């Protein structure tokens, strides 16, 4: 390290580069700390309830309590009884069809005392105008707020790279800048992300910073190398220098980062995910010893990066479970339903798991692939964990074929087959956002994003039955291409509507392929509607806000109005649309309802 520091002072005497880049890392850490401080009040509110400590970290099996029979459910019209009144209306019109009769708390909950989750509104609700500006989309799925974070990050590195330094005269500096970012890039690559824990964000929400930091690391490494090659060339010492062992290792490290970058471009990520993933793992493991052999003085950074990634893999191993699961095909949705009834606790609604299917039917290496899927059920239900895996490519296609080979159907035990699976997780999810702490919840989902809404709604209803939910209105807006997609989920959606005894639940399904008249539209239960065309999200949000405010002075008068949460899970454009709709809401109405917060999954 001393040798390194000396060489720094010889090229750039005004700045000790080793200490300087360390201070830049401290600055970045302090910046992350400021964001964590903003998230702290919500973290404290969330973890003030003991149950929150046990959810969302480790999957487990627990004996389920026997519940007292539910009070009479909302009536659901049988197909034989003819068309319901709701189904003659469009989704938006049907928002007027609600009754306040459901807004009576569970008698047991009243007797035992409610245990309502504390609500702390997000900073975005306190400064909505500022939040709207930051939420403005510069590109699909990329907001101005995210861009600002990247600008600040780049500015810090540019400052580190250029302060009293010229990359061509002092190529060592950019090498130090690259080195200083190695632990940052590795940290942001972890699934069990310590930064994410403090910020209340899943690893997938920080992934854009990982990609950007990785890109800057690659740029800095290349500038560093080109600087030396340039110097050696004008000094006529290139052939002598390139034979030295530290420089050979420098070349190995450079090729490694360049290949990581090349194989991470969307072309490989989208078309050959396995190749992208495997090359990433092999090359990032190779990079650290190559970097150390090139410049032993950087060992603290190498150790930090190796420690971070090793700890992550250790935790991933500890979060992995092997189970026998039942798989069945659902042809209308072109997806495979995976049921693991033995696994019934440890996750939060909206979280996902990484799934491996340990069967030779998945192909030569298919059994080793792990794919992320959102959990479609709430924890602590008799059905356990359910995943809905849409057939989109090779792996999900083989899974679907395997389930299909065993037979179609949905009756328990009659169809499908049992396979051994490996489940790792849970990951992601709503972080410090507790859906049950809001006055109203809207879930806008597309395609297989319905899994997110199913688990979130089930979770709210479950908490509601325990007197642990503030939610007065739940709306689900599900966009599908084909109206036939609804058919296999009608029983599950109907069951949810039946369970919504204390809080009215409305589910509007919108289909975009309008060539055929949908079958069975006339036999949907009240609360479930099927409409052609795109949903009018602004209108639904408006209706929900009005109802949330009016309920606040009525049946649930004792409950404060704690805002509306809008959960989104679907194609990127869907999140952008919802963000735009929220930004258009009048400030007075927003204030009256206690704020509108958006959670994207
Ligand atoms: C957090 C998260 C939750 C998800 N939840 C669901 C869900 O509940 N239901 C559902 O049907 N789908 C879900 N998906 C999508 C699902 O993971 C992919 O459709 C599946 O991995 C595709 O695999 P494939 O080999 O069949 O398709 P491919 O054709 O190989 O890939 C299709 C797309 O999926 C991506 N992909 C492929 N393999 C992986 C992998 N191992 N890890 C991450 N991305 C990959 C590729 O980049 C590509 O864009 C989720 C994805 C994420 C990131």
CSV table of N, CA, C and O in Angstrom, one decimal, residues 270-368:
chain,number,residue,atom,x,y,z
A,270,UNK,N,-31.4,-10.1,-22.6
A,270,UNK,CA,-32.8,-10.5,-23.0
A,270,UNK,C,-32.8,-11.8,-23.8
A,270,UNK,O,-33.7,-12.6,-23.7
A,271,UNK,N,-31.8,-12.0,-24.7
A,271,UNK,CA,-31.9,-13.2,-25.5
A,271,UNK,C,-31.2,-14.4,-24.9
A,271,UNK,O,-31.5,-15.6,-25.3
A,272,UNK,N,-30.2,-14.2,-24.1
A,272,UNK,CA,-29.4,-15.4,-23.6
A,272,UNK,C,-29.1,-15.1,-22.1
A,272,UNK,O,-28.0,-14.8,-21.7
A,273,UNK,N,-30.2,-15.1,-21.3
A,273,UNK,CA,-30.0,-14.7,-19.9
A,273,UNK,C,-29.0,-15.6,-19.2
A,273,UNK,O,-28.2,-15.1,-18.4
A,274,UNK,N,-29.0,-16.9,-19.5
A,274,UNK,CA,-28.1,-17.8,-18.8
A,274,UNK,C,-26.7,-17.5,-19.1
A,274,UNK,O,-25.8,-17.6,-18.2
A,275,UNK,N,-26.4,-17.2,-20.4
A,275,UNK,CA,-25.1,-16.8,-20.7
A,275,UNK,C,-24.6,-15.6,-20.0
A,275,UNK,O,-23.5,-15.5,-19.5
A,276,UNK,N,-25.5,-14.6,-20.0
A,276,UNK,CA,-25.2,-13.3,-19.3
A,276,UNK,C,-24.9,-13.6,-17.8
A,276,UNK,O,-23.9,-13.2,-17.3
A,277,UNK,N,-25.8,-14.4,-17.2
A,277,UNK,CA,-25.6,-14.7,-15.8
A,277,UNK,C,-24.3,-15.5,-15.5
A,277,UNK,O,-23.5,-15.1,-14.6
A,278,UNK,N,-24.1,-16.6,-16.2
A,278,UNK,CA,-22.9,-17.4,-16.0
A,278,UNK,C,-21.6,-16.6,-16.2
A,278,UNK,O,-20.7,-16.7,-15.4
A,279,UNK,N,-21.6,-15.8,-17.3
A,279,UNK,CA,-20.4,-15.0,-17.6
A,279,UNK,C,-20.1,-14.0,-16.5
A,279,UNK,O,-19.0,-13.8,-16.1
A,280,UNK,N,-21.2,-13.4,-16.0
A,280,UNK,CA,-21.1,-12.5,-14.9
A,280,UNK,C,-20.4,-13.1,-13.7
A,280,UNK,O,-19.5,-12.5,-13.1
A,281,UNK,N,-20.9,-14.3,-13.3
A,281,UNK,CA,-20.4,-14.9,-12.1
A,281,UNK,C,-19.0,-15.3,-12.3
A,281,UNK,O,-18.1,-15.0,-11.4
A,282,UNK,N,-18.7,-16.0,-13.4
A,282,UNK,CA,-17.3,-16.5,-13.6
A,282,UNK,C,-16.3,-15.3,-13.6
A,282,UNK,O,-15.3,-15.3,-13.0
A,283,UNK,N,-16.7,-14.2,-14.4
A,283,UNK,CA,-15.8,-13.1,-14.5
A,283,UNK,C,-15.6,-12.2,-13.3
A,283,UNK,O,-14.5,-11.8,-13.0
A,284,UNK,N,-16.7,-12.1,-12.5
A,284,UNK,CA,-16.6,-11.2,-11.3
A,284,UNK,C,-15.7,-12.0,-10.3
A,284,UNK,O,-15.1,-11.4,-9.4
A,285,UNK,N,-15.8,-13.3,-10.3
A,285,UNK,CA,-14.9,-14.1,-9.4
A,285,UNK,C,-13.5,-13.9,-9.8
A,285,UNK,O,-12.6,-13.8,-9.0
A,286,UNK,N,-13.2,-14.0,-11.1
A,286,UNK,CA,-11.8,-13.9,-11.6
A,286,UNK,C,-11.3,-12.5,-11.5
A,286,UNK,O,-10.1,-12.3,-11.3
A,287,UNK,N,-12.1,-11.5,-11.5
A,287,UNK,CA,-11.7,-10.1,-11.5
A,287,UNK,C,-10.9,-9.8,-10.2
A,287,UNK,O,-9.8,-9.1,-10.3
A,288,UNK,N,-11.4,-10.3,-9.0
A,288,UNK,CA,-10.8,-9.8,-7.8
A,288,UNK,C,-9.4,-10.3,-7.6
A,288,UNK,O,-8.5,-9.4,-7.3
A,289,UNK,N,-9.1,-11.6,-7.8
A,289,UNK,CA,-7.6,-12.0,-7.7
A,289,UNK,C,-6.8,-11.3,-8.7
A,289,UNK,O,-5.6,-10.9,-8.5
A,290,UNK,N,-7.3,-11.1,-9.9
A,290,UNK,CA,-6.5,-10.4,-11.0
A,290,UNK,C,-6.2,-9.0,-10.6
A,290,UNK,O,-5.1,-8.5,-10.7
A,291,UNK,N,-7.2,-8.3,-10.0
A,291,UNK,CA,-7.0,-6.9,-9.5
A,291,UNK,C,-5.9,-6.9,-8.4
A,291,UNK,O,-5.0,-6.0,-8.4
A,292,UNK,N,-6.0,-7.9,-7.5
A,292,UNK,CA,-5.1,-7.9,-6.4
A,292,UNK,C,-3.6,-8.2,-6.9
A,292,UNK,O,-2.7,-7.6,-6.4
A,293,UNK,N,-3.5,-9.1,-7.8
A,293,UNK,CA,-2.2,-9.5,-8.4
A,293,UNK,C,-1.6,-8.2,-9.1
A,293,UNK,O,-0.4,-8.0,-9.2
A,294,UNK,N,-2.5,-7.5,-9.7
A,294,UNK,CA,-2.0,-6.3,-10.5
A,294,UNK,C,-1.5,-5.2,-9.5
A,294,UNK,O,-0.5,-4.6,-9.7
A,295,UNK,N,-2.2,-5.0,-8.4
A,295,UNK,CA,-1.9,-4.0,-7.5
A,295,UNK,C,-2.2,-4.4,-6.0
A,295,UNK,O,-3.3,-4.2,-5.5
A,296,UNK,N,-1.2,-5.1,-5.4
A,296,UNK,CA,-1.5,-5.7,-4.0
A,296,UNK,C,-2.0,-4.6,-3.0
A,296,UNK,O,-2.7,-4.9,-2.1
A,297,UNK,N,-1.6,-3.4,-3.3
A,297,UNK,CA,-2.0,-2.3,-2.3
A,297,UNK,C,-3.5,-2.1,-2.2
A,297,UNK,O,-4.0,-1.5,-1.3
A,298,UNK,N,-4.3,-2.6,-3.2
A,298,UNK,CA,-5.7,-2.4,-3.2
A,298,UNK,C,-6.5,-3.5,-2.3
A,298,UNK,O,-7.7,-3.5,-2.4
A,299,UNK,N,-5.7,-4.3,-1.6
A,299,UNK,CA,-6.3,-5.4,-0.9
A,299,UNK,C,-7.6,-5.0,0.0
A,299,UNK,O,-8.5,-5.8,0.0
A,300,UNK,N,-7.6,-3.8,0.6
A,300,UNK,CA,-8.8,-3.6,1.4
A,300,UNK,C,-10.1,-3.6,0.6
A,300,UNK,O,-11.1,-4.0,1.0
A,301,UNK,N,-9.9,-3.1,-0.6
A,301,UNK,CA,-11.1,-3.0,-1.5
A,301,UNK,C,-11.5,-4.4,-2.0
A,301,UNK,O,-12.7,-4.7,-2.2
A,302,UNK,N,-10.4,-5.2,-2.3
A,302,UNK,CA,-10.7,-6.5,-2.8
A,302,UNK,C,-11.3,-7.4,-1.7
A,302,UNK,O,-12.3,-8.1,-1.9
A,303,UNK,N,-10.8,-7.2,-0.5
A,303,UNK,CA,-11.4,-8.0,0.6
A,303,UNK,C,-12.8,-7.6,0.9
A,303,UNK,O,-13.7,-8.4,1.1
A,304,UNK,N,-13.1,-6.2,0.8
A,304,UNK,CA,-14.4,-5.7,1.1
A,304,UNK,C,-15.4,-6.3,0.0
A,304,UNK,O,-16.5,-6.9,0.4
A,305,UNK,N,-15.0,-6.3,-1.2
A,305,UNK,CA,-15.9,-6.8,-2.3
A,305,UNK,C,-16.1,-8.3,-2.1
A,305,UNK,O,-17.2,-8.8,-2.2
A,306,UNK,N,-15.0,-9.1,-1.9
A,306,UNK,CA,-15.1,-10.5,-1.7
A,306,UNK,C,-16.0,-10.8,-0.5
A,306,UNK,O,-16.8,-11.8,-0.5
A,307,UNK,N,-15.8,-10.1,0.6
A,307,UNK,CA,-16.6,-10.3,1.8
A,307,UNK,C,-18.1,-10.1,1.6
A,307,UNK,O,-18.9,-10.9,2.0
A,308,UNK,N,-18.4,-9.0,0.9
A,308,UNK,CA,-19.8,-8.7,0.6
A,308,UNK,C,-20.5,-9.8,-0.2
A,308,UNK,O,-21.5,-10.2,0.1
A,309,UNK,N,-19.8,-10.2,-1.3
A,309,UNK,CA,-20.4,-11.2,-2.2
A,309,UNK,C,-20.5,-12.6,-1.5
A,309,UNK,O,-21.4,-13.3,-1.7
A,310,UNK,N,-19.4,-12.9,-0.7
A,310,UNK,CA,-19.4,-14.2,0.0
A,310,UNK,C,-20.6,-14.3,1.0
A,310,UNK,O,-21.3,-15.3,1.1
A,311,UNK,N,-20.7,-13.2,1.8
A,311,UNK,CA,-21.8,-13.1,2.8
A,311,UNK,C,-23.2,-13.2,2.1
A,311,UNK,O,-24.1,-14.0,2.5
A,312,UNK,N,-23.3,-12.6,0.9
A,312,UNK,CA,-24.6,-12.7,0.2
A,312,UNK,C,-24.9,-14.1,-0.2
A,312,UNK,O,-26.0,-14.6,0.0
A,313,UNK,N,-23.8,-14.8,-0.7
A,313,UNK,CA,-24.1,-16.2,-1.1
A,313,UNK,C,-24.4,-17.1,0.1
A,313,UNK,O,-25.2,-18.0,0.0
A,314,UNK,N,-23.7,-16.8,1.2
A,314,UNK,CA,-24.0,-17.6,2.4
A,314,UNK,C,-25.5,-17.4,2.8
A,314,UNK,O,-26.2,-18.4,3.1
A,315,UNK,N,-25.9,-16.1,2.8
A,315,UNK,CA,-27.3,-15.9,3.2
A,315,UNK,C,-28.3,-16.5,2.2
A,315,UNK,O,-29.3,-17.1,2.6
A,316,UNK,N,-27.9,-16.4,0.9
A,316,UNK,CA,-28.7,-17.1,-0.1
A,316,UNK,C,-28.9,-18.5,0.1
A,316,UNK,O,-30.0,-19.1,0.0
A,317,UNK,N,-27.8,-19.2,0.5
A,317,UNK,CA,-27.8,-20.6,0.9
A,317,UNK,C,-28.7,-20.9,2.0
A,317,UNK,O,-29.5,-21.8,2.0
A,318,UNK,N,-28.6,-20.0,3.1
A,318,UNK,CA,-29.4,-20.1,4.3
A,318,UNK,C,-30.9,-19.9,4.0
A,318,UNK,O,-31.8,-20.4,4.7
A,319,UNK,N,-31.2,-19.1,2.9
A,319,UNK,CA,-32.6,-18.8,2.6
A,319,UNK,C,-33.1,-19.8,1.5
A,319,UNK,O,-34.2,-19.5,0.9
A,320,UNK,N,-32.4,-20.9,1.3
A,320,UNK,CA,-32.9,-21.9,0.3
A,320,UNK,C,-33.6,-23.1,1.0
A,320,UNK,O,-33.1,-23.6,2.0
A,321,UNK,N,-34.7,-23.5,0.4
A,321,UNK,CA,-35.4,-24.6,0.9
A,321,UNK,C,-35.8,-25.6,-0.3
A,321,UNK,O,-36.0,-25.1,-1.4
A,322,UNK,N,-35.8,-26.9,0.0
A,322,UNK,CA,-36.2,-27.9,-1.0
A,322,UNK,C,-37.6,-28.5,-0.6
A,322,UNK,O,-37.7,-28.8,0.6
A,323,UNK,N,-38.5,-28.5,-1.5
A,323,UNK,CA,-39.8,-29.0,-1.2
A,323,UNK,C,-40.3,-29.8,-2.4
A,323,UNK,O,-39.8,-29.7,-3.5
A,324,UNK,N,-41.3,-30.7,-2.1
A,324,UNK,CA,-42.1,-31.3,-3.2
A,324,UNK,C,-43.2,-30.3,-3.5
A,324,UNK,O,-44.0,-29.9,-2.6
A,325,UNK,N,-43.4,-30.0,-4.8
A,325,UNK,CA,-44.5,-29.1,-5.2
A,325,UNK,C,-45.4,-29.7,-6.2
A,325,UNK,O,-45.0,-30.6,-6.9
A,326,UNK,N,-46.6,-29.2,-6.2
A,326,UNK,CA,-47.6,-29.7,-7.2
A,326,UNK,C,-47.6,-28.7,-8.4
A,326,UNK,O,-47.7,-27.5,-8.1
A,327,UNK,N,-47.4,-29.2,-9.6
A,327,UNK,CA,-47.5,-28.2,-10.7
A,327,UNK,C,-48.6,-28.6,-11.6
A,327,UNK,O,-48.9,-29.8,-11.9
A,328,UNK,N,-49.4,-27.6,-12.1
A,328,UNK,CA,-50.5,-27.8,-13.0
A,328,UNK,C,-50.5,-26.8,-14.1
A,328,UNK,O,-50.1,-25.6,-13.8
A,329,UNK,N,-50.9,-27.1,-15.3
A,329,UNK,CA,-50.9,-26.1,-16.4
A,329,UNK,C,-52.3,-25.4,-16.3
A,329,UNK,O,-53.3,-25.9,-15.9
A,330,UNK,N,-52.2,-24.1,-16.6
A,330,UNK,CA,-53.5,-23.3,-16.8
A,330,UNK,C,-53.5,-22.8,-18.2
A,330,UNK,O,-52.9,-21.7,-18.5
A,331,UNK,N,-54.0,-23.5,-19.1
A,331,UNK,CA,-53.9,-23.2,-20.6
A,331,UNK,C,-54.4,-21.8,-21.0
A,331,UNK,O,-53.8,-21.2,-21.8
A,332,UNK,N,-55.5,-21.4,-20.4
A,332,UNK,CA,-56.1,-20.1,-20.7
A,332,UNK,C,-55.1,-18.9,-20.5
A,332,UNK,O,-55.1,-17.9,-21.2
A,333,UNK,N,-54.3,-19.1,-19.5
A,333,UNK,CA,-53.3,-18.1,-19.1
A,333,UNK,C,-51.9,-18.4,-19.6
A,333,UNK,O,-51.0,-17.6,-19.4
A,334,UNK,N,-51.8,-19.6,-20.2
A,334,UNK,CA,-50.5,-20.2,-20.6
A,334,UNK,C,-49.5,-20.1,-19.5
A,334,UNK,O,-48.4,-19.6,-19.7
A,335,UNK,N,-49.9,-20.5,-18.3
A,335,UNK,CA,-49.0,-20.5,-17.2
A,335,UNK,C,-49.1,-21.8,-16.4
A,335,UNK,O,-50.0,-22.6,-16.5
A,336,UNK,N,-48.0,-22.0,-15.6
A,336,UNK,CA,-48.0,-23.1,-14.7
A,336,UNK,C,-48.2,-22.7,-13.3
A,336,UNK,O,-47.6,-21.7,-12.9
A,337,UNK,N,-49.1,-23.4,-12.6
A,337,UNK,CA,-49.4,-23.0,-11.2
A,337,UNK,C,-48.6,-24.0,-10.4
A,337,UNK,O,-48.6,-25.2,-10.5
A,338,UNK,N,-47.8,-23.4,-9.5
A,338,UNK,CA,-46.9,-24.2,-8.6
A,338,UNK,C,-47.4,-24.1,-7.2
A,338,UNK,O,-47.5,-22.9,-6.7
A,339,UNK,N,-47.8,-25.2,-6.5
A,339,UNK,CA,-48.3,-25.1,-5.2
A,339,UNK,C,-47.4,-25.8,-4.2
A,339,UNK,O,-47.0,-26.9,-4.4
A,340,UNK,N,-47.1,-25.1,-3.1
A,340,UNK,CA,-46.2,-25.7,-2.1
A,340,UNK,C,-47.0,-25.5,-0.7
A,340,UNK,O,-46.7,-24.6,0.0
A,341,UNK,N,-48.0,-26.4,-0.4
A,341,UNK,CA,-48.8,-26.2,0.8
A,341,UNK,C,-48.0,-26.2,2.1
A,341,UNK,O,-48.4,-25.6,3.0
A,342,UNK,N,-46.9,-27.0,2.1
A,342,UNK,CA,-46.1,-27.1,3.3
A,342,UNK,C,-45.4,-25.8,3.7
A,342,UNK,O,-45.1,-25.6,4.9
A,343,UNK,N,-45.2,-25.0,2.7
A,343,UNK,CA,-44.5,-23.7,3.0
A,343,UNK,C,-45.5,-22.6,3.1
A,343,UNK,O,-46.2,-22.2,2.2
A,344,UNK,N,-45.7,-22.1,4.4
A,344,UNK,CA,-46.8,-21.2,4.6
A,344,UNK,C,-46.5,-20.0,5.4
A,344,UNK,O,-47.4,-19.2,5.8
A,345,UNK,N,-45.2,-19.7,5.6
A,345,UNK,CA,-44.9,-18.4,6.4
A,345,UNK,C,-43.5,-17.9,6.0
A,345,UNK,O,-42.7,-18.6,5.4
A,346,UNK,N,-43.4,-16.6,6.4
A,346,UNK,CA,-42.0,-16.0,6.3
A,346,UNK,C,-41.9,-15.0,5.2
A,346,UNK,O,-40.9,-14.3,5.1
A,347,UNK,N,-43.0,-14.8,4.4
A,347,UNK,CA,-42.9,-13.8,3.3
A,347,UNK,C,-43.9,-12.7,3.5
A,347,UNK,O,-44.9,-12.9,4.3
A,348,UNK,N,-43.7,-11.6,2.8
A,348,UNK,CA,-44.7,-10.5,2.8
A,348,UNK,C,-45.3,-10.4,1.4
A,348,UNK,O,-44.7,-10.8,0.4
A,349,UNK,N,-46.5,-9.9,1.4
A,349,UNK,CA,-47.2,-9.8,0.1
A,349,UNK,C,-46.4,-9.0,-0.8
A,349,UNK,O,-45.9,-7.9,-0.4
A,350,UNK,N,-46.2,-9.4,-2.1
A,350,UNK,CA,-45.5,-8.6,-3.0
A,350,UNK,C,-44.0,-9.1,-3.2
A,350,UNK,O,-43.3,-8.7,-4.1
A,351,UNK,N,-43.6,-10.0,-2.3
A,351,UNK,CA,-42.2,-10.5,-2.4
A,351,UNK,C,-42.1,-11.6,-3.5
A,351,UNK,O,-43.1,-12.2,-3.8
A,352,UNK,N,-40.9,-11.8,-3.9
A,352,UNK,CA,-40.7,-12.9,-4.9
A,352,UNK,C,-39.7,-13.9,-4.4
A,352,UNK,O,-38.9,-13.6,-3.4
A,353,UNK,N,-39.7,-15.0,-5.0
A,353,UNK,CA,-38.7,-16.1,-4.7
A,353,UNK,C,-37.9,-16.4,-6.0
A,353,UNK,O,-38.4,-16.2,-7.1
A,354,UNK,N,-36.8,-17.1,-5.8
A,354,UNK,CA,-36.1,-17.6,-7.0
A,354,UNK,C,-36.3,-19.1,-7.0
A,354,UNK,O,-36.1,-19.8,-5.9
A,355,UNK,N,-36.7,-19.6,-8.1
A,355,UNK,CA,-37.2,-21.0,-8.2
A,355,UNK,C,-36.3,-21.9,-9.1
A,355,UNK,O,-35.9,-21.4,-10.2
A,356,UNK,N,-35.9,-23.0,-8.6
A,356,UNK,CA,-35.2,-24.1,-9.4
A,356,UNK,C,-36.1,-25.3,-9.4
A,356,UNK,O,-36.7,-25.6,-8.4
A,357,UNK,N,-36.3,-25.9,-10.6
A,357,UNK,CA,-37.1,-27.1,-10.6
A,357,UNK,C,-36.1,-28.3,-10.8
A,357,UNK,O,-35.4,-28.3,-11.9
A,358,UNK,N,-36.0,-29.2,-9.8
A,358,UNK,CA,-35.0,-30.2,-9.9
A,358,UNK,C,-35.5,-31.4,-10.6
A,358,UNK,O,-35.8,-32.4,-10.0
A,359,UNK,N,-35.6,-31.3,-11.9
A,359,UNK,CA,-36.1,-32.4,-12.7
A,359,UNK,C,-35.3,-32.5,-14.0
A,359,UNK,O,-35.0,-31.4,-14.6
A,360,UNK,N,-35.1,-33.7,-14.5
A,360,UNK,CA,-34.3,-33.8,-15.7
A,360,UNK,C,-35.2,-33.4,-16.9
A,360,UNK,O,-34.6,-33.0,-18.0
A,361,UNK,N,-36.5,-33.3,-16.7
A,361,UNK,CA,-37.4,-32.8,-17.8
A,361,UNK,C,-37.1,-31.3,-18.1
A,361,UNK,O,-37.6,-30.8,-19.1
A,362,UNK,N,-36.4,-30.6,-17.2
A,362,UNK,CA,-36.1,-29.2,-17.5
A,362,UNK,C,-34.9,-29.0,-18.4
A,362,UNK,O,-34.5,-27.9,-18.7
A,363,UNK,N,-34.3,-30.1,-18.8
A,363,UNK,CA,-33.2,-30.1,-19.8
A,363,UNK,C,-31.9,-30.3,-19.0
A,363,UNK,O,-31.8,-30.4,-17.8
A,364,UNK,N,-30.8,-30.3,-19.8
A,364,UNK,CA,-29.5,-30.6,-19.3
A,364,UNK,C,-29.1,-29.8,-18.1
A,364,UNK,O,-28.6,-30.2,-17.1
A,365,UNK,N,-29.2,-28.5,-18.3
A,365,UNK,CA,-28.8,-27.5,-17.2
A,365,UNK,C,-30.0,-26.8,-16.6
A,365,UNK,O,-29.9,-26.0,-15.7
A,366,UNK,N,-31.2,-27.1,-17.2
A,366,UNK,CA,-32.4,-26.4,-16.7
A,366,UNK,C,-32.7,-26.5,-15.2
A,366,UNK,O,-33.2,-25.6,-14.6
A,367,UNK,N,-32.3,-27.7,-14.7
A,367,UNK,CA,-32.5,-27.9,-13.2
A,367,UNK,C,-31.7,-26.9,-12.4
A,367,UNK,O,-32.0,-26.6,-11.2
A,368,UNK,N,-30.6,-26.4,-13.0
A,368,UNK,CA,-29.7,-25.5,-12.2
A,368,UNK,C,-30.1,-24.1,-12.3
A,368,UNK,O,-29.6,-23.2,-11.6
